[in-house]
Structures are given as C-alpha cells and as structure tokens.
Coordinates of C-alpha atoms and ligand atoms in Angstrom, one line a residue:
I1 CA -36.8 -39.7 47.9
I2 CA -34.1 -37.5 48.4
G3 CA -35.9 -35.4 45.2
I4 CA -38.4 -32.5 45.8
T5 CA -41.8 -34.0 47.1
V6 CA -43.8 -30.9 46.4
S7 CA -44.0 -28.9 43.1
K8 CA -43.0 -25.3 43.1
D9 CA -46.3 -24.1 41.4
E10 CA -48.3 -26.3 44.1
N11 CA -47.2 -25.2 47.5
F12 CA -44.5 -22.7 47.4
P13 CA -43.8 -22.0 50.9
A14 CA -43.7 -25.8 51.9
W15 CA -41.4 -26.3 48.3
Y16 CA -39.2 -23.5 49.4
Q17 CA -38.5 -24.8 52.4
E18 CA -37.6 -28.7 51.3
V19 CA -35.4 -27.0 48.6
V20 CA -33.0 -24.9 51.1
L21 CA -33.3 -28.0 53.4
K22 CA -32.5 -30.7 51.4
A23 CA -30.1 -28.7 48.8
D24 CA -28.0 -28.0 52.3
M25 CA -28.3 -24.5 52.3
V26 CA -29.7 -24.2 55.7
E27 CA -30.5 -26.4 59.0
Y28 CA -33.4 -24.6 61.3
Y29 CA -32.5 -23.8 64.7
Q30 CA -34.0 -26.0 66.6
E31 CA -33.1 -24.5 70.2
I32 CA -35.2 -21.1 69.2
S33 CA -37.2 -20.3 66.6
G34 CA -36.5 -17.9 64.0
F35 CA -32.9 -18.7 64.0
F36 CA -31.0 -20.5 60.9
V37 CA -27.6 -22.4 60.0
L38 CA -26.2 -21.1 56.9
R39 CA -24.6 -24.1 55.8
P40 CA -21.2 -23.9 53.2
L41 CA -23.4 -23.8 49.7
A42 CA -25.1 -20.8 51.0
M43 CA -22.2 -19.0 52.6
H44 CA -19.9 -19.3 49.7
V45 CA -23.1 -17.5 47.5
W46 CA -22.5 -14.8 50.4
N47 CA -19.0 -14.8 50.6
E48 CA -19.1 -14.1 46.7
I49 CA -21.1 -11.5 47.1
R50 CA -18.9 -10.2 49.6
K51 CA -16.1 -10.2 47.7
W52 CA -17.6 -8.4 44.8
F53 CA -18.8 -5.6 46.7
T54 CA -16.0 -5.0 49.0
A55 CA -13.7 -4.7 45.6
H56 CA -16.5 -2.2 44.5
I57 CA -16.6 0.1 47.4
E58 CA -12.8 0.0 48.7
G59 CA -12.4 1.5 45.3
M60 CA -14.9 4.4 46.3
G61 CA -12.9 5.0 49.3
V62 CA -15.4 3.1 52.0
D63 CA -13.5 1.6 54.9
E64 CA -14.0 -1.4 57.1
V65 CA -14.9 -1.3 60.8
S66 CA -16.3 -3.1 63.3
F67 CA -18.7 -1.4 66.2
P68 CA -20.2 -3.0 69.3
L69 CA -22.8 -5.5 69.2
F70 CA -24.9 -3.8 71.9
L71 CA -26.6 -0.6 72.1
S72 CA -28.0 1.5 75.3
S73 CA -31.4 2.7 75.8
K74 CA -29.8 6.4 76.4
S75 CA -28.2 6.4 72.7
L76 CA -31.6 4.6 71.1
E77 CA -33.4 7.6 73.2
K78 CA -31.7 10.2 70.9
E79 CA -33.5 8.6 67.6
K80 CA -36.7 7.4 69.7
D81 CA -39.4 8.8 67.2
H82 CA -38.6 6.6 64.5
V83 CA -37.8 3.7 66.4
E84 CA -40.7 3.2 68.6
G85 CA -42.4 1.6 66.0
F86 CA -39.3 -0.6 66.1
A87 CA -39.5 -1.2 69.4
P88 CA -41.4 -4.3 69.4
E89 CA -38.3 -5.9 67.4
L90 CA -35.8 -4.6 70.0
A91 CA -34.0 -7.8 71.6
W92 CA -32.6 -6.9 75.4
V93 CA -29.8 -8.2 77.6
T94 CA -31.1 -7.6 81.2
K95 CA -28.8 -10.2 83.0
A96 CA -25.1 -11.2 82.9
G97 CA -24.7 -14.6 84.9
D98 CA -27.2 -14.2 88.2
K99 CA -27.0 -10.9 88.5
D100 CA -29.3 -8.4 86.5
L101 CA -27.1 -5.5 84.6
E102 CA -27.8 -1.9 86.0
V103 CA -28.8 -0.7 82.4
P104 CA -30.3 -3.5 80.3
V105 CA -28.4 -3.0 77.0
A106 CA -30.0 -4.0 73.2
I107 CA -29.1 -6.4 70.5
R108 CA -28.5 -3.8 67.5
P109 CA -31.1 -4.2 65.0
T110 CA -28.7 -1.5 63.0
S111 CA -26.1 0.5 64.0
E112 CA -27.1 4.0 63.5
A113 CA -27.5 4.7 67.4
V114 CA -24.1 2.8 67.9
M115 CA -22.3 4.4 65.3
Y116 CA -23.1 8.0 65.2
P117 CA -21.9 9.3 69.0
Y118 CA -18.3 8.7 67.3
Y119 CA -19.3 9.8 64.3
S120 CA -19.9 13.1 66.1
K121 CA -16.9 12.9 67.6
W122 CA -14.4 12.0 65.0
I123 CA -16.0 14.8 62.7
R124 CA -15.0 18.3 63.0
S125 CA -14.1 19.7 60.1
H126 CA -15.2 19.6 56.3
R127 CA -11.8 18.0 55.9
D128 CA -12.8 14.8 57.8
L129 CA -15.6 14.4 54.8
P130 CA -16.7 12.4 53.2
L131 CA -16.5 10.1 56.1
R132 CA -17.4 6.4 54.6
L133 CA -17.6 3.3 56.9
N134 CA -19.0 0.1 56.4
Q135 CA -19.7 -3.1 58.4
W136 CA -20.3 -6.8 57.7
N137 CA -22.2 -8.0 60.8
S138 CA -25.3 -9.7 61.9
V139 CA -27.9 -8.0 63.4
V140 CA -31.2 -9.1 65.3
R141 CA -34.8 -7.8 64.9
W142 CA -37.6 -9.9 66.8
E143 CA -39.9 -10.7 64.1
A144 CA -43.3 -11.1 65.1
K145 CA -44.4 -12.7 61.7
Q146 CA -43.5 -16.3 61.1
T147 CA -40.0 -16.2 59.5
T148 CA -38.7 -18.3 56.7
P149 CA -34.8 -19.0 55.9
F150 CA -33.3 -16.2 54.3
L151 CA -36.3 -13.9 53.6
R152 CA -37.4 -13.4 57.2
T153 CA -34.7 -14.5 59.9
R154 CA -34.5 -13.2 63.7
E155 CA -31.1 -12.4 62.8
F156 CA -29.6 -12.2 59.3
L157 CA -25.9 -11.2 57.9
W158 CA -26.0 -7.9 55.9
Q159 CA -23.6 -5.0 55.4
E160 CA -24.8 -1.4 56.7
G161 CA -22.8 1.1 55.1
H162 CA -22.9 4.8 56.9
T163 CA -21.3 7.9 55.1
A164 CA -21.3 11.9 56.0
H165 CA -20.6 14.4 53.3
L166 CA -20.7 18.4 53.2
T167 CA -23.8 18.6 50.9
E168 CA -26.9 17.1 50.0
D169 CA -25.4 16.6 46.0
L170 CA -22.2 14.6 47.4
A171 CA -25.0 12.5 49.3
G172 CA -27.1 11.9 47.0
K173 CA -24.5 11.1 44.1
E174 CA -23.2 8.5 46.5
V175 CA -26.7 7.2 47.0
L176 CA -27.2 6.5 43.7
E177 CA -23.6 4.8 43.5
I178 CA -24.5 2.4 45.9
L179 CA -27.7 1.5 44.7
E180 CA -26.0 1.0 41.2
L181 CA -23.8 -1.9 42.8
Y182 CA -27.0 -3.2 44.7
A183 CA -28.1 -3.6 41.3
G184 CA -24.8 -4.9 40.0
V185 CA -25.0 -8.2 43.0
Y186 CA -28.7 -8.9 41.7
E187 CA -27.9 -9.1 37.8
Q188 CA -24.1 -9.7 37.5
L189 CA -23.8 -12.3 40.1
L190 CA -27.2 -13.8 41.3
A191 CA -28.5 -13.5 37.5
L192 CA -32.0 -11.4 38.7
P193 CA -33.2 -9.1 37.1
V194 CA -34.1 -5.4 39.7
V195 CA -36.2 -2.6 39.0
R196 CA -34.4 0.5 40.1
G197 CA -36.3 3.3 42.2
R198 CA -37.4 5.7 45.2
K199 CA -39.6 4.4 47.9
T200 CA -43.0 6.4 48.4
E201 CA -43.7 8.2 52.1
N202 CA -45.0 5.4 53.1
E203 CA -42.4 2.8 52.3
K204 CA -39.3 4.5 53.1
F205 CA -37.2 4.1 56.2
A206 CA -39.1 6.8 58.4
G207 CA -36.2 8.2 60.1
G208 CA -34.5 9.6 57.2
Y209 CA -34.8 12.0 54.1
Y210 CA -35.4 9.2 51.0
T211 CA -35.1 5.9 49.9
T212 CA -33.8 4.2 46.9
T213 CA -34.2 0.5 46.0
V214 CA -33.8 -2.3 43.8
E215 CA -36.7 -4.3 43.6
A216 CA -36.8 -7.8 42.3
Y217 CA -40.0 -10.1 41.1
V218 CA -40.6 -13.7 41.9
P219 CA -42.7 -15.1 38.7
T220 CA -44.7 -18.4 41.1
N221 CA -46.7 -16.0 43.0
G222 CA -46.1 -12.8 41.1
R223 CA -45.1 -10.8 43.8
G224 CA -42.3 -8.1 44.3
I225 CA -40.0 -8.1 47.0
Q226 CA -37.8 -5.5 48.1
G227 CA -34.0 -6.3 47.1
G228 CA -31.6 -3.7 49.0
T229 CA -31.9 0.2 50.2
S230 CA -29.8 2.8 50.2
H231 CA -31.2 5.8 51.6
C232 CA -30.6 9.3 52.1
L233 CA -30.4 10.3 55.6
G234 CA -30.5 14.1 54.9
Q235 CA -29.3 16.0 58.2
N236 CA -31.8 14.3 60.4
F237 CA -29.1 11.8 62.2
S238 CA -26.5 14.7 62.3
K239 CA -29.0 16.7 64.0
M240 CA -29.8 14.2 66.1
F241 CA -26.5 12.9 67.2
D242 CA -25.0 16.4 66.6
I243 CA -22.4 16.1 63.9
T244 CA -21.3 18.9 62.4
V245 CA -18.5 20.5 60.7
E246 CA -17.4 24.4 60.6
D247 CA -19.1 25.8 57.5
P248 CA -15.9 26.4 55.0
G249 CA -17.5 29.3 53.6
N250 CA -18.9 31.4 56.2
K251 CA -16.3 30.9 59.1
G252 CA -17.7 30.5 62.7
S253 CA -20.9 28.9 61.6
H254 CA -21.8 25.4 61.6
I255 CA -23.0 23.0 59.0
H256 CA -25.2 19.6 60.0
V257 CA -23.2 16.5 57.7
W258 CA -25.9 15.1 55.4
Q259 CA -25.3 11.0 55.8
N260 CA -26.5 8.1 53.9
S261 CA -26.9 4.8 55.1
W262 CA -27.6 1.6 52.7
G263 CA -27.9 -2.4 53.6
L264 CA -27.9 -5.7 51.4
S265 CA -29.0 -8.8 53.8
T266 CA -28.4 -12.6 53.0
R267 CA -32.3 -12.2 51.9
V268 CA -30.5 -12.0 48.3
I269 CA -30.2 -15.6 48.5
G270 CA -33.7 -16.5 49.4
V271 CA -34.6 -14.3 46.6
M272 CA -31.8 -16.2 44.1
V273 CA -33.5 -20.0 45.5
M274 CA -37.2 -18.6 44.5
V275 CA -36.6 -17.3 41.6
H276 CA -34.4 -20.1 39.6
G277 CA -35.4 -23.1 41.4
D278 CA -37.3 -26.0 40.0
D279 CA -39.5 -29.1 40.6
K280 CA -35.9 -30.7 40.8
G281 CA -34.7 -28.2 43.5
L282 CA -32.2 -25.7 43.3
V283 CA -30.4 -23.9 40.0
L284 CA -27.3 -21.8 41.2
P285 CA -26.1 -19.1 38.8
P286 CA -22.1 -20.4 37.8
R287 CA -21.1 -16.9 39.2
V288 CA -21.9 -17.7 42.9
A289 CA -22.1 -21.8 42.8
K290 CA -19.6 -23.4 45.1
V291 CA -19.1 -26.5 42.6
Q292 CA -19.9 -25.3 39.1
T293 CA -19.4 -28.3 37.5
I294 CA -19.8 -31.6 38.9
L295 CA -18.0 -34.8 36.9
V296 CA -19.7 -38.2 37.5
P297 CA -17.9 -41.1 36.0
V298 CA -20.0 -43.9 34.7
G299 CA -19.6 -47.2 32.6
I300 CA -17.5 -48.2 35.3
N301 CA -18.9 -51.7 37.2
K302 CA -18.0 -54.8 38.7
S303 CA -16.8 -56.1 35.4
T304 CA -14.5 -53.4 34.8
T305 CA -10.3 -54.4 35.4
P306 CA -8.4 -52.9 38.1
G307 CA -6.1 -51.5 35.1
D308 CA -9.1 -49.8 33.5
R309 CA -10.5 -48.6 36.5
K310 CA -7.1 -46.6 37.3
N311 CA -6.9 -45.4 34.1
H312 CA -10.2 -44.3 34.3
E313 CA -9.7 -42.5 37.5
D314 CA -6.5 -41.1 35.7
Q315 CA -8.7 -39.2 33.4
V316 CA -10.8 -38.0 35.5
A317 CA -8.3 -36.7 37.7
E318 CA -6.8 -34.9 34.4
I319 CA -10.2 -33.6 33.4
R320 CA -10.6 -32.1 36.7
A321 CA -7.0 -30.8 36.9
T322 CA -7.6 -28.7 33.6
L323 CA -10.8 -27.4 34.7
K324 CA -9.1 -26.2 38.1
K325 CA -6.5 -24.5 36.0
A326 CA -9.3 -23.0 33.6
G327 CA -10.6 -21.5 36.9
V328 CA -13.5 -23.6 37.3
R329 CA -14.7 -24.6 40.2
A330 CA -14.9 -28.5 39.3
E331 CA -15.3 -31.7 41.5
A332 CA -15.4 -35.2 40.8
D333 CA -18.0 -37.7 42.4
W334 CA -16.5 -41.1 43.5
R335 CA -18.9 -42.1 46.0
E336 CA -19.2 -45.5 46.2
G337 CA -22.7 -47.2 46.4
Y338 CA -24.5 -44.9 44.3
T339 CA -25.8 -45.1 40.9
P340 CA -25.0 -42.2 38.3
A341 CA -28.5 -41.7 38.2
W342 CA -28.8 -41.1 41.5
K343 CA -25.7 -38.7 41.7
F344 CA -27.6 -36.8 38.6
N345 CA -30.5 -36.4 40.7
D346 CA -28.5 -35.1 43.8
W347 CA -26.3 -32.8 42.2
E348 CA -29.7 -31.3 40.5
L349 CA -30.9 -31.0 43.7
K350 CA -28.1 -29.0 44.7
G351 CA -28.4 -26.7 41.7
V352 CA -25.0 -27.5 40.1
P353 CA -25.1 -25.6 37.1
L354 CA -23.3 -27.7 34.7
R355 CA -22.8 -31.8 35.0
L356 CA -20.1 -34.0 33.1
E357 CA -20.0 -37.3 32.4
F358 CA -17.2 -39.5 31.5
G359 CA -16.8 -43.2 31.2
P360 CA -15.2 -45.8 28.8
K361 CA -17.2 -44.7 25.6
D362 CA -16.8 -41.3 26.2
A363 CA -13.2 -42.0 26.6
A364 CA -13.4 -44.1 23.2
K365 CA -14.5 -40.6 21.3
E366 CA -12.3 -38.5 23.4
V367 CA -15.1 -36.5 24.9
V368 CA -17.0 -35.8 28.1
S369 CA -21.1 -35.5 27.9
Y370 CA -22.2 -32.4 29.4
A371 CA -26.1 -32.0 30.8
R372 CA -26.9 -28.1 31.7
R373 CA -28.5 -27.9 35.1
D374 CA -31.0 -24.7 33.9
T375 CA -32.5 -26.3 30.7
G376 CA -31.1 -29.8 30.6
E377 CA -29.8 -29.8 27.2
K378 CA -27.1 -32.4 27.1
G379 CA -24.2 -32.5 24.4
T380 CA -20.4 -33.3 24.1
I381 CA -17.0 -31.4 24.6
P382 CA -14.0 -32.6 23.1
I383 CA -11.7 -33.1 25.5
A384 CA -9.2 -31.6 24.2
D385 CA -11.0 -28.2 24.8
V386 CA -12.8 -29.0 28.1
G387 CA -11.1 -26.2 29.7
A388 CA -12.4 -23.2 27.5
K389 CA -15.6 -25.0 26.6
V390 CA -17.1 -25.4 30.2
T391 CA -15.9 -21.8 30.9
E392 CA -17.9 -20.5 27.3
L393 CA -20.9 -22.8 28.9
L394 CA -21.1 -21.2 32.2
E395 CA -21.1 -17.9 30.6
I396 CA -24.1 -18.7 28.5
I397 CA -25.7 -20.1 31.0
Q398 CA -25.3 -17.3 33.6
K399 CA -26.3 -14.9 30.9
D400 CA -29.3 -17.6 30.3
M401 CA -30.8 -17.6 33.6
Y402 CA -30.6 -13.9 33.5
S403 CA -32.2 -13.2 30.4
K404 CA -34.8 -15.8 31.4
A405 CA -35.3 -14.1 34.5
E406 CA -35.3 -10.6 32.9
T407 CA -38.5 -11.2 30.0
S408 CA -40.6 -13.2 33.0
F409 CA -40.3 -9.8 35.1
R410 CA -40.6 -7.4 32.1
E411 CA -44.0 -9.5 31.2
H412 CA -45.5 -9.1 34.2
R413 CA -44.8 -5.5 35.2
L414 CA -48.3 -3.7 33.5
K415 CA -49.1 -0.2 32.7
I416 CA -52.6 0.3 33.9
T417 CA -54.7 3.4 33.3
K418 CA -58.3 1.7 34.4
W419 CA -58.6 1.0 37.9
G420 CA -60.7 -1.9 37.0
D421 CA -57.7 -4.2 35.7
V422 CA -55.8 -3.5 38.6
L423 CA -56.8 -6.9 40.7
P424 CA -57.4 -9.2 37.5
A425 CA -53.8 -7.8 36.8
L426 CA -52.3 -8.7 40.5
D427 CA -54.2 -11.8 40.1
D428 CA -52.7 -13.3 37.4
K429 CA -49.4 -12.8 38.6
N430 CA -47.9 -9.3 37.8
V431 CA -46.9 -6.1 39.3
V432 CA -48.7 -3.0 38.0
L433 CA -47.2 1.0 36.9
I434 CA -50.2 3.0 37.9
P435 CA -50.4 6.7 37.8
F436 CA -50.2 7.8 41.3
C437 CA -50.5 10.9 43.5
L438 CA -48.0 10.0 45.9
D439 CA -50.2 10.8 48.6
G440 CA -49.9 8.0 51.9
K441 CA -53.0 7.9 52.8
C442 CA -54.3 7.6 49.1
E443 CA -51.9 4.7 48.8
D444 CA -53.5 2.9 52.0
R445 CA -56.9 2.9 50.6
M446 CA -56.1 1.6 47.3
K447 CA -54.3 -1.2 49.6
E448 CA -57.6 -1.8 51.1
L449 CA -59.7 -1.7 48.2
T450 CA -57.0 -4.2 46.6
T451 CA -57.4 -6.8 49.8
R452 CA -59.7 -9.0 48.5
V453 CA -62.6 -10.1 50.9
D454 CA -64.4 -13.1 49.6
D455 CA -62.6 -16.0 51.5
Q456 CA -63.4 -18.0 48.0
P457 CA -65.4 -20.7 50.5
D458 CA -65.6 -23.8 47.7
V459 CA -61.7 -23.1 46.0
P460 CA -59.4 -25.5 47.5
E461 CA -56.7 -23.6 49.6
N462 CA -53.6 -23.7 47.5
H463 CA -55.5 -22.2 44.5
K464 CA -57.4 -19.8 46.4
L465 CA -56.6 -16.6 44.8
P466 CA -54.1 -14.4 47.2
S467 CA -56.2 -12.0 49.6
M468 CA -53.1 -9.1 50.5
G469 CA -53.8 -5.4 48.8
M470 CA -51.2 -4.2 47.1
K471 CA -48.3 -2.3 48.4
S472 CA -46.1 0.3 46.6
L473 CA -42.7 -1.0 45.5
C474 CA -41.3 1.8 44.3
I475 CA -41.2 5.2 42.1
P476 CA -39.0 3.7 38.9
F477 CA -36.2 6.0 38.0
D478 CA -36.9 4.7 34.3
Q479 CA -40.5 6.3 33.8
P480 CA -42.9 3.9 31.6
A481 CA -42.9 5.4 27.9
G482 CA -46.5 6.8 26.3
D483 CA -48.1 10.2 27.1
E484 CA -51.2 8.4 29.2
L485 CA -49.9 10.4 32.2
V486 CA -49.2 13.8 32.1
P487 CA -48.1 15.1 35.8
G488 CA -50.3 17.2 37.8
E489 CA -53.2 16.9 34.8
T490 CA -53.8 12.7 34.7
A491 CA -56.1 11.7 37.3
C492 CA -54.4 9.5 40.1
L493 CA -56.0 5.8 39.5
N494 CA -57.4 5.4 42.9
P495 CA -61.1 6.2 41.8
E496 CA -61.6 7.7 45.2
C497 CA -58.9 10.0 44.8
K498 CA -59.2 13.5 43.9
G499 CA -55.7 13.8 43.3
K500 CA -53.2 14.4 40.5
A501 CA -50.8 11.7 39.1
Q502 CA -47.4 12.7 39.8
S503 CA -45.8 9.2 38.4
W504 CA -46.0 5.8 37.6
V505 CA -45.9 3.8 40.4
M506 CA -44.8 0.3 40.6
F507 CA -47.1 -1.5 43.0
G508 CA -48.0 -5.4 43.6
R509 CA -48.4 -7.9 46.5
S510 CA -45.1 -8.2 48.4
Y511 CA -43.2 -9.8 50.6
Ligands
86U1 O1 -31.9 -0.2 56.1 C1 -31.3 0.5 56.7 C2 -29.4 0.0 55.9 C3 -28.4 -0.3 56.6 C4 -28.7 0.8 58.1 N1 -30.0 1.4 58.5 C5 -30.7 1.8 57.7 C6 -32.1 2.0 58.1 C7 -32.6 0.6 59.1 C8 -34.2 0.9 59.6 N2 -34.5 0.1 60.6 C9 -34.9 -1.4 60.1 N3 -35.3 -2.2 61.3 C10 -35.5 -1.3 62.6 C11 -35.4 -2.4 63.4 C12 -35.5 -2.1 65.1 F1 -36.2 -2.8 65.7 C13 -34.9 -0.8 65.3 F2 -34.7 -0.3 66.3 C14 -34.8 0.4 64.4 C15 -34.7 -0.4 63.2 C16 -34.0 0.7 61.6 O2 -34.0 1.8 61.7
MG2 MG1 -38.5 -5.1 59.7

C-alpha cells in the first residue's frame, strides 16, 4: 500500500515516521544514526521560511554573515560554566588524515564562542552599536536521546542571530521584535498557533539573562513543544568575551554591551507535520507547499481518440498556465499506468492542499472539479474563474487550517486552581495554566509529583497514560483574565510549597 499503514491516534510516533518518509520529506542517513537527508518537499518549506524571515530581519538592519564551523577548546573555555552541562553533546575532530590534531577542535553546537571574540575586536565605540549579525547554517549536538526527523536530530539547519546593544532597553526591545517574527513564521506561514512568553529560571538558557519563547501544542498527545527562542544575554557574554564600548556619557569609563541571541530551526517542520497531518498523510499549509495545486487528468482511457486526447492535454496545459500566471504553484500529473484514484492517494499522502480533476465531462460543462486536502470538501470552479478562485480557495484553506489548530490549542489550555485537577487535565491531553511561585525547586518538585509511578500493568502499551511529569513551558505574556490569582497573595498551586504565586505559568508534558 502506498498509504499510511498506522493511524495517528493509534501509534503517533510510528505514524509520524511513516508520514515524513512516505511523503518524501526525509531519508534516514543509514551511515550514521541521528542524521537525516532533507528532500525537496521539506527544503521548500524551510526556504519559504527563510525568505520570509530574511526579508523581515533585513528590514531591521540585520546583516548575514558566515563564521567557521569549528571552535577551539580555548574559546569554549571562556563560557565553560554553562557549557559543561552541554559537554556530552559536543562533537570533536581529533585527526586530519592519519595525523592527530595538535589541539582537537569542536564542531559548533551554536556559535557564541566562534563569533564573540570578533565582536570584542569589532565593537569599540558606541557608534559600532547596534551590531546585528545572523547566520543560516547547521549545528551539531550529539544528542544522547532517541532522535527523530526534524524534532530531535544530531545536526539541524537553523538561523542564529547575535546582536549587541548599548542598553538593556534597546536589547529588550529587539528580543520581543524577533520573538514576534518567530510567532509570525508559525501563524502566517505554518498555520500554527503559538503562545508567547518568558521561560522560567529552570527552562531558560543558563548562559543568558532571560529567555523568551513561542510555545506550540500537539493535540494528538496534548504535549507542548518549544518553537523558537529569543534570549537576552544581558552582559554575561560581553563580560566573558570582553566586549565593551566607551561610555558616551562618561569619558574614560567602559560599558559591557548588552547582547541578544535568537534561533529558529527545522524543528518547525516537525511541528507542522504533527499538528496538521492525518491518517492519509501530510497536510501542508498552502503558504509553504511546494505544490499548492495538482491537476489530475481524468476520464481518459484506451478508447479516447488521439484527437480528443490531444485536445484534453491542451486544455489541462492551459488551466495550468492560467494558475501559474495567477502565482499558484500548480503541477499536472501525467504519469502513465496509474489510475486517478492511485494519483489522488499519492498527492493526499504528500499533503498537496488542493487537487483539481479535469476530464471530458468537466470540459463539457467548462468547469474544473476540486477537492480540498484539509476538509475533503469537493466542488467545481468555472474554468473562466480558475485563477482567481483557486487563489481564493488556497487562502481559505490556510486560514481554516490555522483556526482549527488555534481552537484546539485554546480549548486544551486550561486554567487550573486546584492541584487535584492537574493530573486529570494532563491525562486529558491538556496543557495547564497554574498559579506558580516561580521557584526552580518548586518546579522540580511539581515535575516529580506529576510523574506517574504505577505502570498500569493491564493496559496495552499504546493506550497507557503517559508517565512523564509536567515541565514549565512559559510564563505567558498574556496572563489569563480572572481574579483567582493575586500575585504575592494567592498560594502557589504546589501543595507542598509555602510560597506565594507570582504569575499564571503554562505547564505541560513536553518534547
Ligand atoms: O538558543 C540559542 C539561539 C541561537 C544562539 N544560541 C542560543 C543559545 C544556545 C544554547 N545552547 C544549546 N545547546 C548547546 C549544546 C552544546 F553542546 C554547547 F556546547 C552549547 C550549547 C548552548 O549554548
Ligand atoms: Mg539540547
């Protein structure tokens, strides 16, 4: 069967793996585990994101650069206190040819240590600020955990932006501008809703000052997933790497610059697959689909005269040309030896948002028949209007996909004010908003308290309730309405905590 053989709700991890493989998005790199080939369908999504994001950051004055792939242990030394936790993930080159390297070099897992010695050299005066550089590249982190395409891979494509500013306010303003662009990638291009917020102390980037994040939601298992992070590094790295400017207001004294760094990776593609896909395969948002509309000729068979066949081909070619002129990425499927039904399944598997069928009956009525991939809705479009109508239909599909996912996330984001309601809410595939004191130890304890211990002996494997405890996802900028939480007065929800709640914080099982 060319279709997906396992149901999304039955076995989500197996479904996901089958979809990304059978939709020709990736190949497993057989030679070394944890690495994947990104094929044209996936690369098209990444390139649409790259085009959109690049246009926006160029408008902000960010320049593109390319720094070396390797970093030396010396420069790593400078950020050793927060890197030591990551040490197991570092990949090292120790030999060239048959000679050992004098000093081994590490493959970049992120580029702070590669870039910031040059920030120190280039930034002298406050007139050199703001410095705003971005790299589109790949990084390597030798994950110990099980890898999976897009979501957790040992090498991934991302962009990493690194900026330097004169004041905390200027840095803070940019952190939020970039976060809003990350939200835009999800909401405008991938038809995915995200919650914007700040990471707790436990979950922020340890080397930074604070981390802002966009959090997505996976309805199938009710888990949260981090979608992209925009960090304010404060003066931590400028102190480590001696990046200073003369204080414009006080000659002779120096200021350590305020820095940000922000990253978005090909993980976004995995989130798109998980949220929008169904049991027939991928469902692509039109904005990022390599093929937005596929034209499938029908009603042609052995008895069709050569004249009618030629005529039909010309009509299909004309419809396609009209669509291309209207800016629609339209293809026609002339493959021989496959029935229309087979072709319908194949393009549904590949997530093409809109199928057009065209045969002699349609020609007679001067219409083309359509079928939406997201809802399955069918209908006809007068050939005369096909350019405008298809464009409009693709916009409607994009919006409908977003609002369906937005409704699902909103309905599964529950305000909880009683501790006893937390685990049932998590087991019912929700993320929760709870009054929380923001203390890291308390957060650790809540993770333990929500970790299921009984292994449900008589429950079949893929129907067992998940055992993992809940983690904090973010402190939403948009705090829920209602007077149940009075900061500093309302008790933290953790029954063992004596502290007072500071904010509503979103918690959930997560990736
Ligand atoms: O997350 C971002 C956005 C783009 C620029 N970098 C920041 C922080 C990256 C945090 N991080 C994340 N992972 C790491 C893995 C390592 F092996 C390692 F040596 C260091 C790190 C590490 O610093
Ligand atoms: Mg990691």
